[in-house]
mmCIF file of C-alpha atoms and ligand atoms in Angstrom:
data_model
loop_
_atom_site.group_PDB
_atom_site.id
_atom_site.type_symbol
_atom_site.label_atom_id
_atom_site.label_comp_id
_atom_site.label_asym_id
_atom_site.label_seq_id
_atom_site.Cartn_x
_atom_site.Cartn_y
_atom_site.Cartn_z
ATOM 1 C CA ARG W 1 25.778 13.701 7.792
ATOM 2 C CA MET W 2 23.662 15.715 5.349
ATOM 3 C CA THR W 3 24.622 19.375 4.940
ATOM 4 C CA GLU W 4 21.970 22.094 5.336
ATOM 5 C CA LEU W 5 22.133 22.578 1.554
ATOM 6 C CA GLU W 6 21.518 18.847 0.896
ATOM 7 C CA ILE W 7 18.557 18.835 3.304
ATOM 8 C CA LYS W 8 17.136 21.915 1.559
ATOM 9 C CA PHE W 9 17.528 20.231 -1.845
ATOM 10 C CA CYS W 10 15.734 17.080 -0.657
ATOM 11 C CA SER W 11 12.977 19.261 0.802
ATOM 12 C CA ASP W 12 12.663 21.081 -2.530
ATOM 13 C CA VAL W 13 12.394 17.716 -4.333
ATOM 14 C CA LEU W 14 9.496 16.717 -2.042
ATOM 15 C CA ARG W 15 7.849 20.110 -2.544
ATOM 16 C CA GLU W 16 8.146 19.681 -6.313
ATOM 17 C CA LEU W 17 6.495 16.232 -6.307
ATOM 18 C CA HIS W 18 3.598 17.632 -4.251
ATOM 19 C CA LYS W 19 2.873 20.478 -6.718
ATOM 20 C CA LYS W 20 -0.600 20.824 -8.329
ATOM 21 C CA GLN W 21 1.227 20.475 -11.659
ATOM 22 C CA HIS W 22 1.700 16.766 -10.768
ATOM 23 C CA ALA W 23 -1.718 16.245 -9.113
ATOM 24 C CA ALA W 24 -3.004 14.022 -11.940
ATOM 25 C CA TYR W 25 -0.434 11.324 -11.127
ATOM 26 C CA ASN W 26 1.111 11.943 -7.667
ATOM 27 C CA PHE W 27 -1.960 11.021 -5.570
ATOM 28 C CA PRO W 28 -1.254 7.217 -5.276
ATOM 29 C CA PHE W 29 2.141 8.046 -3.765
ATOM 30 C CA LEU W 30 1.326 10.864 -1.305
ATOM 31 C CA MET W 31 0.400 8.603 1.636
ATOM 32 C CA PRO W 32 1.179 4.987 2.618
ATOM 33 C CA VAL W 33 -0.701 2.442 0.452
ATOM 34 C CA ASP W 34 -3.786 1.377 2.462
ATOM 35 C CA PRO W 35 -4.341 -2.292 1.458
ATOM 36 C CA ILE W 36 -7.752 -2.397 3.164
ATOM 37 C CA ALA W 37 -9.074 0.854 1.681
ATOM 38 C CA LEU W 38 -7.830 -0.164 -1.775
ATOM 39 C CA ASN W 39 -9.114 -3.739 -1.396
ATOM 40 C CA ILE W 40 -5.660 -5.206 -2.019
ATOM 41 C CA PRO W 41 -5.110 -7.191 1.225
ATOM 42 C CA HIS W 42 -2.318 -9.155 -0.495
ATOM 43 C CA TYR W 43 -0.253 -5.968 -0.953
ATOM 44 C CA THR W 44 1.905 -6.618 2.133
ATOM 45 C CA ASP W 45 2.630 -10.155 0.892
ATOM 46 C CA ILE W 46 4.098 -8.721 -2.323
ATOM 47 C CA ILE W 47 5.651 -5.423 -1.118
ATOM 48 C CA LYS W 48 8.008 -5.948 1.821
ATOM 49 C CA ASN W 49 9.276 -2.357 2.077
ATOM 50 C CA PRO W 50 6.416 0.103 1.545
ATOM 51 C CA MET W 51 7.355 3.759 0.970
ATOM 52 C CA ASP W 52 5.491 6.970 0.133
ATOM 53 C CA LEU W 53 6.125 10.726 -0.022
ATOM 54 C CA SER W 54 4.636 11.499 3.419
ATOM 55 C CA THR W 55 6.950 8.946 5.039
ATOM 56 C CA MET W 56 9.911 10.493 3.194
ATOM 57 C CA ARG W 57 8.915 13.957 4.448
ATOM 58 C CA HIS W 58 8.734 12.607 8.015
ATOM 59 C CA LYS W 59 12.118 10.865 7.729
ATOM 60 C CA LEU W 60 13.747 13.996 6.260
ATOM 61 C CA ASP W 61 12.311 16.268 8.982
ATOM 62 C CA ALA W 62 13.335 13.729 11.664
ATOM 63 C CA GLY W 63 16.916 13.662 10.342
ATOM 64 C CA GLU W 64 16.657 9.956 9.465
ATOM 65 C CA TYR W 65 18.572 10.252 6.177
ATOM 66 C CA GLU W 66 22.354 9.982 6.547
ATOM 67 C CA THR W 67 22.987 10.921 2.903
ATOM 68 C CA ILE W 68 21.064 12.277 -0.077
ATOM 69 C CA ASP W 69 21.553 8.889 -1.725
ATOM 70 C CA GLU W 70 19.514 7.289 1.073
ATOM 71 C CA PHE W 71 16.801 9.853 0.298
ATOM 72 C CA ALA W 72 16.944 9.039 -3.433
ATOM 73 C CA ALA W 73 16.796 5.296 -2.631
ATOM 74 C CA ASP W 74 13.467 5.806 -0.815
ATOM 75 C CA ALA W 75 12.079 7.688 -3.830
ATOM 76 C CA LYS W 76 13.184 4.852 -6.115
ATOM 77 C CA LEU W 77 11.569 2.374 -3.686
ATOM 78 C CA ILE W 78 8.211 4.130 -4.181
ATOM 79 C CA PHE W 79 8.484 3.611 -7.948
ATOM 80 C CA HIS W 80 9.895 0.068 -7.672
ATOM 81 C CA ASN W 81 6.987 -0.951 -5.413
ATOM 82 C CA CYS W 82 4.542 0.640 -7.863
ATOM 83 C CA TYR W 83 6.017 -1.264 -10.837
ATOM 84 C CA THR W 84 6.153 -4.515 -8.832
ATOM 85 C CA PHE W 85 2.530 -4.437 -7.722
ATOM 86 C CA ASN W 86 0.761 -2.663 -10.604
ATOM 87 C CA PRO W 87 0.931 -4.488 -13.954
ATOM 88 C CA PRO W 88 2.646 -2.602 -16.820
ATOM 89 C CA GLY W 89 0.160 -0.520 -18.796
ATOM 90 C CA THR W 90 -2.223 0.020 -15.867
ATOM 91 C CA GLU W 91 -3.160 3.564 -14.872
ATOM 92 C CA VAL W 92 -1.239 3.500 -11.581
ATOM 93 C CA TYR W 93 1.844 2.030 -13.288
ATOM 94 C CA LYS W 94 1.743 4.948 -15.755
ATOM 95 C CA TYR W 95 1.254 7.415 -12.864
ATOM 96 C CA GLY W 96 4.406 5.991 -11.299
ATOM 97 C CA GLN W 97 6.329 6.502 -14.541
ATOM 98 C CA GLN W 98 5.155 10.101 -14.781
ATOM 99 C CA LEU W 99 6.059 10.903 -11.185
ATOM 100 C CA GLU W 100 9.425 9.165 -11.588
ATOM 101 C CA GLU W 101 10.146 11.420 -14.598
ATOM 102 C CA ALA W 102 9.320 14.468 -12.467
ATOM 103 C CA PHE W 103 11.606 13.136 -9.716
ATOM 104 C CA GLU W 104 14.513 12.442 -12.080
ATOM 105 C CA ARG W 105 14.156 15.883 -13.683
ATOM 106 C CA LYS W 106 14.297 17.650 -10.309
ATOM 107 C CA TRP W 107 17.028 15.332 -9.000
ATOM 108 C CA ALA W 108 19.256 16.172 -11.991
ATOM 109 C CA GLU W 109 18.792 19.921 -11.362
HETATM 110 C C1 8HZ P 1 -7.397 -3.600 -7.231
HETATM 111 C C2 8HZ P 1 -6.325 -2.559 -7.218
HETATM 112 C C3 8HZ P 1 -5.319 -2.589 -8.176
HETATM 113 C C4 8HZ P 1 -4.314 -1.609 -8.174
HETATM 114 C C5 8HZ P 1 -4.306 -0.627 -7.197
HETATM 115 N N1 8HZ P 1 -3.260 0.280 -7.212
HETATM 116 C C6 8HZ P 1 -3.367 1.501 -6.602
HETATM 117 C C7 8HZ P 1 -2.378 2.130 -5.845
HETATM 118 C C8 8HZ P 1 -1.030 1.660 -5.552
HETATM 119 C C9 8HZ P 1 -0.007 2.609 -5.435
HETATM 120 C C10 8HZ P 1 1.288 2.209 -5.167
HETATM 121 C C11 8HZ P 1 1.565 0.849 -5.033
HETATM 122 O O1 8HZ P 1 2.853 0.434 -4.760
HETATM 123 C C12 8HZ P 1 0.548 -0.092 -5.160
HETATM 124 C C13 8HZ P 1 -0.745 0.313 -5.426
HETATM 125 N N2 8HZ P 1 -2.842 3.286 -5.402
HETATM 126 C C14 8HZ P 1 -4.095 3.411 -5.868
HETATM 127 C C15 8HZ P 1 -5.008 4.457 -5.700
HETATM 128 C C16 8HZ P 1 -4.666 5.636 -4.862
HETATM 129 C C17 8HZ P 1 -6.245 4.398 -6.297
HETATM 130 C C18 8HZ P 1 -6.551 3.284 -7.063
HETATM 131 C C19 8HZ P 1 -5.666 2.241 -7.219
HETATM 132 N N3 8HZ P 1 -4.449 2.320 -6.618
HETATM 133 C C20 8HZ P 1 -5.299 -0.600 -6.215
HETATM 134 C C21 8HZ P 1 -6.311 -1.579 -6.233
#
C-alpha cells in the first residue's frame, strides 16, 4: 500500500542513517545484534523483537512494509531495544540517542 514516493522516502531515511556522518554512533545498529559475538547470550531473553537497519532495508526492498508508519515503528523498535538492554548513560545507549535524533530529523523532513 506504500506509494513509490513513500518507498523512496523510506529508502532515503535508511541511506541517511548509513552515512559516514553518523559512523561514530550508527555501527551497533547496522546489523542484527549478535549475542554470541558480543558475549551477551541473555540478549534474546530480554529483547523479544530484535531489529536493525539491515533488516529494515531487506523488508523495504521485499515490499514487507504496508505503510510508512510500519517502517517508522521498526526504526523505533531499534531504539527501544537499545534503551531496554543498554543501561542509561552507557556508550551504546548514547549512540542510540544520537542515531534516534538523526532519524527524527530526517523523518520530519
Ligand atoms: C557486555 C555488553 C554490553 C552492552 C553491549 N551493547 C552493544 C550493542 C547493542 C546494540 C543494540 C542493542 O539492542 C543491544 C546491544 N552493540 C554493541 C557493539 C556493536 C559493540 C559493543 C557493545 N555493543 C554489548 C556487550
